[in-house]
Coordinates of C-alpha atoms and ligand atoms in Angstrom, one line a residue:
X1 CA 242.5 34.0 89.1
X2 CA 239.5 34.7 87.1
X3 CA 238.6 37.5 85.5
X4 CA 238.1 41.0 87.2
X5 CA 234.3 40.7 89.0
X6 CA 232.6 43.6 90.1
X7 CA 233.0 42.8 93.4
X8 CA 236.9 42.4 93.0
X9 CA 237.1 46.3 91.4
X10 CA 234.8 47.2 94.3
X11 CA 237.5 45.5 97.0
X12 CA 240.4 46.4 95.3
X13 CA 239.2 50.0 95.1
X14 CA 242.6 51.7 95.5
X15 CA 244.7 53.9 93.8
X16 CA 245.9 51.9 90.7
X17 CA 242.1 50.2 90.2
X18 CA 241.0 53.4 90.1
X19 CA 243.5 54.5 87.1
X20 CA 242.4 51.2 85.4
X21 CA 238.0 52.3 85.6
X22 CA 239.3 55.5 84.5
X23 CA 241.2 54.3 81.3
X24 CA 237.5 52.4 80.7
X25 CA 235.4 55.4 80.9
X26 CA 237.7 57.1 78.7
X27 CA 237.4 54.0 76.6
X28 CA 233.4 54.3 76.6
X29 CA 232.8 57.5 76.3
X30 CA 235.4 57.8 73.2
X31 CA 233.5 55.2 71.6
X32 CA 230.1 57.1 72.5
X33 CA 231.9 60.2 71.1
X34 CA 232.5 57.9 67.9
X35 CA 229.3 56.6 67.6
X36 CA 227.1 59.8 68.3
X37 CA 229.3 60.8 65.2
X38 CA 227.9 58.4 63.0
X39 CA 224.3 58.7 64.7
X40 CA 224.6 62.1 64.0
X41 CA 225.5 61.5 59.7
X42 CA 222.3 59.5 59.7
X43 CA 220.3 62.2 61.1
X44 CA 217.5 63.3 59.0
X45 CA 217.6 67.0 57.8
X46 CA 221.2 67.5 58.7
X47 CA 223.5 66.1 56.2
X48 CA 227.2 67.1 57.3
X49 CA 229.1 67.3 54.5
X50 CA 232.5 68.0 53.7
X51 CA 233.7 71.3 53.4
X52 CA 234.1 72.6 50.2
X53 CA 232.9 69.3 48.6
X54 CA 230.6 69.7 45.7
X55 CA 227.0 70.5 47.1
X56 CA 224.8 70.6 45.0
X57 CA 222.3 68.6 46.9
X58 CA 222.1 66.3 50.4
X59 CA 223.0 62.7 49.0
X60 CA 221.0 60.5 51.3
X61 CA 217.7 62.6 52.3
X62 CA 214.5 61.1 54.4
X63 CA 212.9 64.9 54.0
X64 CA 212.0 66.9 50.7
X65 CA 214.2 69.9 51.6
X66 CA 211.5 72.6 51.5
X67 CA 211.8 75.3 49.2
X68 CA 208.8 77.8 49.4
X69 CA 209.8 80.4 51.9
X70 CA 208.7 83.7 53.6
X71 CA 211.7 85.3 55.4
X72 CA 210.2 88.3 57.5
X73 CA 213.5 90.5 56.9
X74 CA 213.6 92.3 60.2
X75 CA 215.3 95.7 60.7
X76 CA 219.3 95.8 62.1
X77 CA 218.5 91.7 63.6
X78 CA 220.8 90.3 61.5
X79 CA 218.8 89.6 58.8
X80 CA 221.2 90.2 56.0
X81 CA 222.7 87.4 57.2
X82 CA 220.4 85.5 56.6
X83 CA 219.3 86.4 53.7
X84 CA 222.6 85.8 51.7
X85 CA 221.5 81.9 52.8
X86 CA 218.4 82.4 51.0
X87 CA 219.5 84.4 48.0
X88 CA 222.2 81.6 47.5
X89 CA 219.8 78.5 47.9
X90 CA 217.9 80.1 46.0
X91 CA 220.1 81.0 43.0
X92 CA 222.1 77.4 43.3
X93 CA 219.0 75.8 43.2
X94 CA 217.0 78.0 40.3
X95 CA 214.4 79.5 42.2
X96 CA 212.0 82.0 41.4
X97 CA 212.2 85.3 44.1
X98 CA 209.0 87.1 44.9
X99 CA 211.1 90.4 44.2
X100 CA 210.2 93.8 44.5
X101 CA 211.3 96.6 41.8
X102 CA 213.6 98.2 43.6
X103 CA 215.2 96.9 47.4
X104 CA 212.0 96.7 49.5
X105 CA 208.0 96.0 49.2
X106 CA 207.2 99.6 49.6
X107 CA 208.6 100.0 53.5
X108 CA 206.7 101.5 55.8
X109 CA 203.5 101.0 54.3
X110 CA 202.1 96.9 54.5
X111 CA 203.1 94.5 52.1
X112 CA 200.9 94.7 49.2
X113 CA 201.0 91.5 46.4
X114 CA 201.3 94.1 43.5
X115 CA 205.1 95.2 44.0
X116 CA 205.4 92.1 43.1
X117 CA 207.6 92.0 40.2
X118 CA 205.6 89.6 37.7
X119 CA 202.8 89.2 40.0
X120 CA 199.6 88.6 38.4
X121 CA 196.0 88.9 40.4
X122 CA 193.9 86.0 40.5
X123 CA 192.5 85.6 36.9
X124 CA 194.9 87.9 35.3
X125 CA 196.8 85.1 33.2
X126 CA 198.7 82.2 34.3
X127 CA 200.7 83.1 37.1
X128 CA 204.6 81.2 37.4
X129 CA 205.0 80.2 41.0
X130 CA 207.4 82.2 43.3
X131 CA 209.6 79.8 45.8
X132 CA 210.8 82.6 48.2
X133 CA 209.9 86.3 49.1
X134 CA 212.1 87.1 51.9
X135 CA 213.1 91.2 51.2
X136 CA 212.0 93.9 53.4
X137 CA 208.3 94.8 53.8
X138 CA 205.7 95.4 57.3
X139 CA 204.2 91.8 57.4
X140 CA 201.2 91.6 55.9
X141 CA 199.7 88.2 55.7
X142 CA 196.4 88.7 53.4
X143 CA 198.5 90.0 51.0
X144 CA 201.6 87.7 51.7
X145 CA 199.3 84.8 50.9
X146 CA 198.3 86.4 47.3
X147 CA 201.9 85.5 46.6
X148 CA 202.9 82.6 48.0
X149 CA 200.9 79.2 48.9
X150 CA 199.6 78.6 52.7
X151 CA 202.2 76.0 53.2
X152 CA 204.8 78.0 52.8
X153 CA 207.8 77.6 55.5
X154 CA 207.5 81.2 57.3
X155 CA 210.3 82.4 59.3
X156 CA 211.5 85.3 60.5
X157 CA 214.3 87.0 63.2
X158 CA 214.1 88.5 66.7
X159 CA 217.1 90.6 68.2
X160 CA 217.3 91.8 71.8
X161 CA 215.6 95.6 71.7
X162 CA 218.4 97.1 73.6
X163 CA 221.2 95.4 71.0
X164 CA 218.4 96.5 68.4
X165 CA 218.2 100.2 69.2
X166 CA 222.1 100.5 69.5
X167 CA 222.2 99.3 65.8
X168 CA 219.4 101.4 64.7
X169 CA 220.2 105.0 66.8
X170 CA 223.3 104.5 64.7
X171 CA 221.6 103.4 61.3
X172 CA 218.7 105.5 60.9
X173 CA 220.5 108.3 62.9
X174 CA 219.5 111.1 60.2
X175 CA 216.4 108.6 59.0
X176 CA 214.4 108.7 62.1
X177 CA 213.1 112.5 63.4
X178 CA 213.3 111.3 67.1
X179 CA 217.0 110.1 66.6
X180 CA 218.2 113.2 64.6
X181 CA 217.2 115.3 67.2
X182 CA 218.7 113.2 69.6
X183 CA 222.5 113.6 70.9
X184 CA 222.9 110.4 72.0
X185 CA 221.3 106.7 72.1
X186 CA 221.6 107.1 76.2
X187 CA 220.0 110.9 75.8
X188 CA 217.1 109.8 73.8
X189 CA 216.5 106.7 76.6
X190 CA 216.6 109.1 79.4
X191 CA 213.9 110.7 78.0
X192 CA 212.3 109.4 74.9
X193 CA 209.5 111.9 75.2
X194 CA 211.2 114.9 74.6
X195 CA 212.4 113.6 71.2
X196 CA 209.6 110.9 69.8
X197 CA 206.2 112.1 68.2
X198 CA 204.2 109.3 66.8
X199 CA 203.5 109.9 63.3
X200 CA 206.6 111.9 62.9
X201 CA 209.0 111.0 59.9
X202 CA 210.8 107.1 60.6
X203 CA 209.4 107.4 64.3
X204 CA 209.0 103.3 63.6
X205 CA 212.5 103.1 63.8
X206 CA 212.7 104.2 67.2
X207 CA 210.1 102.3 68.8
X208 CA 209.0 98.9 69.1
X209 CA 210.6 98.3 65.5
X210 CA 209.8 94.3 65.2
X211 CA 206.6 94.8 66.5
X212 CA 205.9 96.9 63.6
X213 CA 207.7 95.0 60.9
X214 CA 205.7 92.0 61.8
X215 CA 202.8 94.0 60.7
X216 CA 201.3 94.2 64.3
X217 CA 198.7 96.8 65.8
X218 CA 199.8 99.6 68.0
X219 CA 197.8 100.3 71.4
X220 CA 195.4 103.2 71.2
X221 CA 197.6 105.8 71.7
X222 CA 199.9 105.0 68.7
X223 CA 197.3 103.9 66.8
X224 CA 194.5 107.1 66.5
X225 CA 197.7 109.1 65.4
X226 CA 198.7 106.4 62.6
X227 CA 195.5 105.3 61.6
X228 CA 195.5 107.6 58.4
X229 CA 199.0 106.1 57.5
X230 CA 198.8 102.2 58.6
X231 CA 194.8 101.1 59.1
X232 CA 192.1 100.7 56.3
X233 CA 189.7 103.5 56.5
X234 CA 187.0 101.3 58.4
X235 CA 187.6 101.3 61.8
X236 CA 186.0 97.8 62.1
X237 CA 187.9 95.8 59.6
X238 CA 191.4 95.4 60.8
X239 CA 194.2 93.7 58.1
X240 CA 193.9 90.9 60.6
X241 CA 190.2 90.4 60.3
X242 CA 190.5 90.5 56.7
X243 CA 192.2 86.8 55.4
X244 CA 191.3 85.6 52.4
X245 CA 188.3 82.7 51.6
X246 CA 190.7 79.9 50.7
X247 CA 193.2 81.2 52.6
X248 CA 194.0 77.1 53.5
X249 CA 195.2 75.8 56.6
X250 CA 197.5 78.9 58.2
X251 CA 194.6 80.9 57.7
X252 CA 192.1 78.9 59.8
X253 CA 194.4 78.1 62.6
X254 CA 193.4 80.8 64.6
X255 CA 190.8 83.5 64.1
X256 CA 191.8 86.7 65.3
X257 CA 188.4 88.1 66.0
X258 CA 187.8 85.4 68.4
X259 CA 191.4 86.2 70.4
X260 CA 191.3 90.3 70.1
X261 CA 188.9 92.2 71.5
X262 CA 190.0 96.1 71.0
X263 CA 187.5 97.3 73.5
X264 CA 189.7 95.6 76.7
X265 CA 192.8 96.5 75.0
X266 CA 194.8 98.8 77.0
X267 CA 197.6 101.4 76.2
X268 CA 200.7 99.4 77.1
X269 CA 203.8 100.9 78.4
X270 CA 202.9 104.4 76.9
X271 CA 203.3 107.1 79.0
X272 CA 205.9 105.2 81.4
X273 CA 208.8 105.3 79.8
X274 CA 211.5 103.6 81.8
X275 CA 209.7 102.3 85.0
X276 CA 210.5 98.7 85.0
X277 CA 206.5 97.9 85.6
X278 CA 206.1 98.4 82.1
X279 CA 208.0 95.2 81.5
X280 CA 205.5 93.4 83.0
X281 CA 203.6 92.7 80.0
X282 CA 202.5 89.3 80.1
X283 CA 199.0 89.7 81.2
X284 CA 198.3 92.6 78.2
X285 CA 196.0 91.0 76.0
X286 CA 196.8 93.0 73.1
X287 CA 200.4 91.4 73.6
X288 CA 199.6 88.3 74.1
X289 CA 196.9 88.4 71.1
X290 CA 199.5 89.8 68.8
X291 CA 202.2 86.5 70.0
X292 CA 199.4 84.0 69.4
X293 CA 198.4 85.5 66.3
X294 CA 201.9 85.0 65.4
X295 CA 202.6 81.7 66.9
X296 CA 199.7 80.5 64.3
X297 CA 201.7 81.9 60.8
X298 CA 205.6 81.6 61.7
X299 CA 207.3 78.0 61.7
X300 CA 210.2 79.6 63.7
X301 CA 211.6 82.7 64.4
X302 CA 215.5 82.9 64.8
X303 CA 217.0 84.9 67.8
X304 CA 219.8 86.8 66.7
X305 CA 221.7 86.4 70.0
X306 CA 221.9 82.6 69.3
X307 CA 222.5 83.3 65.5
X308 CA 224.5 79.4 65.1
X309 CA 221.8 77.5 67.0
X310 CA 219.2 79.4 64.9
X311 CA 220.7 78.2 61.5
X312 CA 221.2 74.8 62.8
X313 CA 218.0 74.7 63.6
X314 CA 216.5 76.1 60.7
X315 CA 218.3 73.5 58.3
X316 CA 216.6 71.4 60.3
X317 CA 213.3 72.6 59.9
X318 CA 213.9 72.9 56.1
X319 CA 215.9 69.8 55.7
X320 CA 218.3 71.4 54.0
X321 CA 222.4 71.0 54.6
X322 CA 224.5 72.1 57.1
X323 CA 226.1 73.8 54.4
X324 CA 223.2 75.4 53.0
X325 CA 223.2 77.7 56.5
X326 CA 227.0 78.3 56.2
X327 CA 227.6 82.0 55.6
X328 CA 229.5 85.1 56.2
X329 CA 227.7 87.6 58.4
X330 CA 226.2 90.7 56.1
X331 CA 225.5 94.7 56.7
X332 CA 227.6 95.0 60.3
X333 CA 228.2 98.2 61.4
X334 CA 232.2 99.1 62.5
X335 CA 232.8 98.8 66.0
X336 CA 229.3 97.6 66.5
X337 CA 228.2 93.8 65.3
X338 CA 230.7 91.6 65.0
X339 CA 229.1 90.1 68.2
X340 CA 225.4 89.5 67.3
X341 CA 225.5 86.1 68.6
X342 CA 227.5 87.1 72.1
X343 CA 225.1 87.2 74.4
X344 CA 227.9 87.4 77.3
X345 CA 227.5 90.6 79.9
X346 CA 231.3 90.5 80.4
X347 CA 232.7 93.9 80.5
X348 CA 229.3 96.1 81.1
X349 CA 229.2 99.0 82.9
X350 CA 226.6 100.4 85.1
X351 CA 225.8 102.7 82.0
X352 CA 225.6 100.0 79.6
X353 CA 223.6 98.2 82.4
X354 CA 220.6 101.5 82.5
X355 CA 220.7 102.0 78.4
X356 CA 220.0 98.4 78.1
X357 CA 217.0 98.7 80.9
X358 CA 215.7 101.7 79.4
X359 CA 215.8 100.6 76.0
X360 CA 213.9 97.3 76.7
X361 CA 211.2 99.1 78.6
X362 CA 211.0 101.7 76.2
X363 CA 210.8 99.4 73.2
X364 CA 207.6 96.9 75.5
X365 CA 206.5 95.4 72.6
X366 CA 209.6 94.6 71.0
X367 CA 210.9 93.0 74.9
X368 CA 207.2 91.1 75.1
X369 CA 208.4 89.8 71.4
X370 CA 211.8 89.3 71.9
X371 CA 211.1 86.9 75.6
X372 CA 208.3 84.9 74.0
X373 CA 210.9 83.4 71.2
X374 CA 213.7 83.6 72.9
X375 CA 211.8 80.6 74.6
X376 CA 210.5 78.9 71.6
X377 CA 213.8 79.1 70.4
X378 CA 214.8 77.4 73.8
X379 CA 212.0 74.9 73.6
X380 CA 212.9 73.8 70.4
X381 CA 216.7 73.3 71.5
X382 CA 215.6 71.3 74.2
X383 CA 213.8 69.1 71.4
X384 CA 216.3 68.9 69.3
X385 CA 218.6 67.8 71.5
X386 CA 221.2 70.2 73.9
X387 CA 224.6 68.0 72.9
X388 CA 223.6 67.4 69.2
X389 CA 222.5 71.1 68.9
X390 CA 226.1 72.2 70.5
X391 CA 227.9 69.4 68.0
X392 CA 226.2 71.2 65.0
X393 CA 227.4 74.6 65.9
X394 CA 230.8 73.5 66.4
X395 CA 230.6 72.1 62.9
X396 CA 229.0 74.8 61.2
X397 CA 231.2 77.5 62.9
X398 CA 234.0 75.4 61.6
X399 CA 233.0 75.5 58.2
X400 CA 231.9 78.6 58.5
X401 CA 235.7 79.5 59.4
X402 CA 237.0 77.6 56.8
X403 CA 235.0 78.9 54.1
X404 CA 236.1 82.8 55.4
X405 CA 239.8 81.5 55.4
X406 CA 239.5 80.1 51.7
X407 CA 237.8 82.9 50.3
X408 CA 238.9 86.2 51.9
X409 CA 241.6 88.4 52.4
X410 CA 242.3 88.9 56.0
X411 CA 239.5 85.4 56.8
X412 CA 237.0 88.5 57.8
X413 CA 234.8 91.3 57.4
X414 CA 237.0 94.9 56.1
X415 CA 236.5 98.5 56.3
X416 CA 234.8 99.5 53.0
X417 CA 237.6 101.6 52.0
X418 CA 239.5 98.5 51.0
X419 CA 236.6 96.5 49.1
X420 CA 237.1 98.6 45.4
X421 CA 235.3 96.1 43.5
X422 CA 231.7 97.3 43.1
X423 CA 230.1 94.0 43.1
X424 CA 231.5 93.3 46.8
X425 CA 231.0 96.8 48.2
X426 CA 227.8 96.8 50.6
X427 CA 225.5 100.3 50.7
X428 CA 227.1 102.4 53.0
X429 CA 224.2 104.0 55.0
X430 CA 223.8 105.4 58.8
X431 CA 226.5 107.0 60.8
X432 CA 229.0 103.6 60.9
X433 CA 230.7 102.1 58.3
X434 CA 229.1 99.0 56.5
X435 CA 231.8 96.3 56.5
X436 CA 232.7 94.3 53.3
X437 CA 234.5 91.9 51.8
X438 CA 237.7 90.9 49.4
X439 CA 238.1 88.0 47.7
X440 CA 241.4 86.8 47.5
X441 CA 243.0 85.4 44.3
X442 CA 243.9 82.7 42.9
X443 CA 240.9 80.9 43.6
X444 CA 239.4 78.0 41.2
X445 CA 236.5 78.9 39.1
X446 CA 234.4 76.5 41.3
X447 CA 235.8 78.1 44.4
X448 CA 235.7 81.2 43.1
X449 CA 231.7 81.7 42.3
X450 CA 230.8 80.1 45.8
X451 CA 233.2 82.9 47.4
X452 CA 231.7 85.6 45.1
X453 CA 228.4 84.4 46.4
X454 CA 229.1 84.5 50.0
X455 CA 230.7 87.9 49.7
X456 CA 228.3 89.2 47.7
X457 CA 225.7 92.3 49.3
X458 CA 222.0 91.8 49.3
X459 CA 221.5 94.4 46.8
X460 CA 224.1 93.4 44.7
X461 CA 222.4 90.5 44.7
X462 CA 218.8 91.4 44.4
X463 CA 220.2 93.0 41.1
X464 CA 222.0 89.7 40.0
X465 CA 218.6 87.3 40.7
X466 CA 216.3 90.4 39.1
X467 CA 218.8 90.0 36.2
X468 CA 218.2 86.3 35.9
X469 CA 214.6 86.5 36.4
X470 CA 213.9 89.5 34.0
X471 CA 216.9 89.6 31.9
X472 CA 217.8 93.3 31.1
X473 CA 217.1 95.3 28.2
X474 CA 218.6 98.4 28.8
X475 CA 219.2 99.5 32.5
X476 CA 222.0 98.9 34.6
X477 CA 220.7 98.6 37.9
X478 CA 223.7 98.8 40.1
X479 CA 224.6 102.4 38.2
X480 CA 220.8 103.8 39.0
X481 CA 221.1 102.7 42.7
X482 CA 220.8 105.6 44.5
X483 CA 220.6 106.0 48.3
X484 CA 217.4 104.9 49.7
X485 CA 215.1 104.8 52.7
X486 CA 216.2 100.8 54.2
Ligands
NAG1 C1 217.0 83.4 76.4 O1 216.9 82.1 76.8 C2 218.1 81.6 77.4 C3 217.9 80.1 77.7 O2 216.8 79.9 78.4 C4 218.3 82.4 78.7 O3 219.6 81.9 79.3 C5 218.4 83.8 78.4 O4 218.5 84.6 79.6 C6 217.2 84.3 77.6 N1 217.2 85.7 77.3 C7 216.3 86.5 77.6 C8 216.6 87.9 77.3 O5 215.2 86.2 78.1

């Protein structure tokens, strides 16, 4: 007898042959499973390391990891999060923040270079470079690129409106005038008129909030009432219009005035509050001005719902390590955001069902925003590859779990009343708790200043890299910090 032929399997296709091809699949695809492991060690831009091995850089690198960022910080997205990454990296790494003197670049108003901590203008003195500005300001690029080079990596986040405004009815409940007057998130969205004046006191935070942190314009309507807070006097010279001679490359990749012409740029949404026609937005040109516009400046845009698949894909982009995007989530709200990367619609009522709706078509802009990366983000999956993309998050969730395990008492996120030690306990703001961290003890020194940095809250932490950047004289930040406006 020779040795099995094809044709023999195919003849003797019974039963007991058919246990023997299935033992030789298993076979195969176990070795594919082995060797898409190793592929995937070799892969550029994602080093997988061992958890809690030493890290202080990717050993075998084809990519400079980049290190001049611009993190958009988005309101209630999840951007905390991500900017424990960032204030970590940076601080491992020795990296000079773009920071501004107290928590944010002068919020509301647009970013302006000279909040700056240690900014100097152009021929005011030699200027030290800044690697990453990444805290909260409304996104203002001339000014953005006083501060830091062209080729800077931007990035920001994008959360789904109606997840957006649950967080932020709840945040800025007593911030916002529309909110404060409002019983209830579902009250306001049944009718958002009765409650919401333009111009009145935080009315950003209960509209269209990204749209307006990425520094966007507001259709007529909006816009005549805000002009004396938001636009330059002259009504013909737009922020946008306005980008700097040497601007380099980011600036020249699209010209704005060429794109967006105010005259055939209608009121969107305004006026229809919850019909879903106003989610038909695709063919506004202001919209799809303001999403090319930002297509040109942002390298990617995370999408909070797919928080893991964002980080992997943004240690990609950076070529930094997996375990550079390993973190512990920051600034959730009790009984609220544990889930920011659930995007299931298990267990939704038909309630649920009409405040999401409402919210979305309230917030247009924010829902235009949120579709059109949602797809890049999808787009860029599909690049990267669906089954080395899912590997990744596996691995990173598993660190990620790990790390939480290691480091904290109870592996998760606590009620503040238990986190005594003021250098863990986040701002407690809004009408939820903030949750917070322990560290548990016992830990080695090494272990124990990578846990103190991934329990540590952004303004904690702000205060520890302003410490390191401008070491103190006097002041003890964390005593003077008083409740602000986020
Ligand atoms: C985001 O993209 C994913 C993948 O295409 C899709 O399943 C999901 O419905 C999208 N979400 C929204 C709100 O468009």
């Amino acid at each position: 007898m020779g040795p099995l032929s094809p044709i023999r399997t195919l003849r003797f296709w019974g039963p007991r042959s058919l246990g023997v091809a299935l033992g030789i699949f298993m076979t195969i695809g176990f070795a594919l499973q082995l060797w898409g492991g190793q592929f995937q060690r070799r892969l550029p831009g994602l080093q997988l390391r061992q958890p809690w091995a030493p890290s202080p850089r990717p050993a075998v690198s084809s990519c400079p990891p980049r290190q001049r960022l611009v993190f958009l910080k988005t309101h209630k997205s999840g951007s905390s999060s991500v900017l424990n990454l960032l204030h970590r990296y940076g601080d491992r790494h020795g990296l000079r923040f773009a920071l501004p003197a107290r928590y944010q670049f002068g919020y509301p108003r647009l970013f302006q270079a000279s909040w700056v901590r240690g900014f100097r203008p152009r021929g005011g003195g030699p200027q030290l470079p800044f690697h990453i500005l990444c805290h909260h300001m409304r996104f203002n690029l001339k000014e953005v690129l006083q501060v830091m080079p062209s080729d800077s990596f931007f990035f920001s986040i994008v959360r789904d409106p109606a997840a957006l405004a649950r967080s932020a009815f709840s945040y800025y409940k007593s911030t916002s005038s529309a909110f404060r007057k409002s019983p209830s998130l579902a009250a306001f969205l049944a009718n958002p008129r009765a409650f919401y004046r333009p111009g009145a006191r935080g009315d950003h935070y209960a509209r269209n909030l990204l749209w307006f942190d990425f520094g966007l314009p507001f259709p007529p309507e909006v816009k005549a009432k805000r002009r004396s807070l938001y636009l330059p006097r002259d009504p013909h010279s737009t922020q946008f219009r306005v980008l700097p001679s040497g601007a380099g490359p980011r600036a020249q990749t699209l010209d704005p005035s060429a794109v967006f012409h105010p005259a055939s740029a209608v009121p969107v949404g305004h006026g229809q509050t919850s019909s879903p026609a106003s989610l038909d937005l695709g063919s506004s040109p202001l919209i799809q001005w303001g999403l090319a516009w930002l297509d040109s400046i942002f390298d990617l845009v995370l999408v909070a719902e797919y928080f893991d698949e964002s980080l992997v894909l943004l240690a990609d982009a950076l070529c930094w390590g997996l375990d550079d995007v390993v973190g512990f989530m920051h600034n959730a709200q009790a009984g609220g955001e544990q889930g920011l990367s659930t995007v299931s619609n298990r267990g939704l009522t038909a309630e649920d069902w009409q405040l999401t709706a409402r919210a979305r078509a309230w917030n247009n802009l924010d829902w235009a925003l949120y579709v059109h990366f949602n797809r890049s983000l999808w787009a860029r999956i599909e690049q990267y590859g669906q089954g080395r993309l899912e590997s990744a998050v596996a691995e990173l969730r598993a660190r990620r779990e790990a790390r939480a395990k290691h480091c904290l008492v109870g592996g998760e996120a606590l009620d503040p009343k238990f986190v005594t030690d003021r250098r863990f306990r986040p701002f407690q703001f809004g009408s939820a708790k903030v949750l917070g961290y322990v560290l548990r003890s016992g830990l080695s020194p090494q272990d124990q200043e990578e846990c103190e940095r991934l329990a540590t809250p952004e303004l904690q932490y702000k205060d520890k890299l302003d410490a390191k950047q401008f070491p103190p004289t006097v002041s003890s930040p964390l005593q003077t910090s008083r409740p602000l406006s986020p």
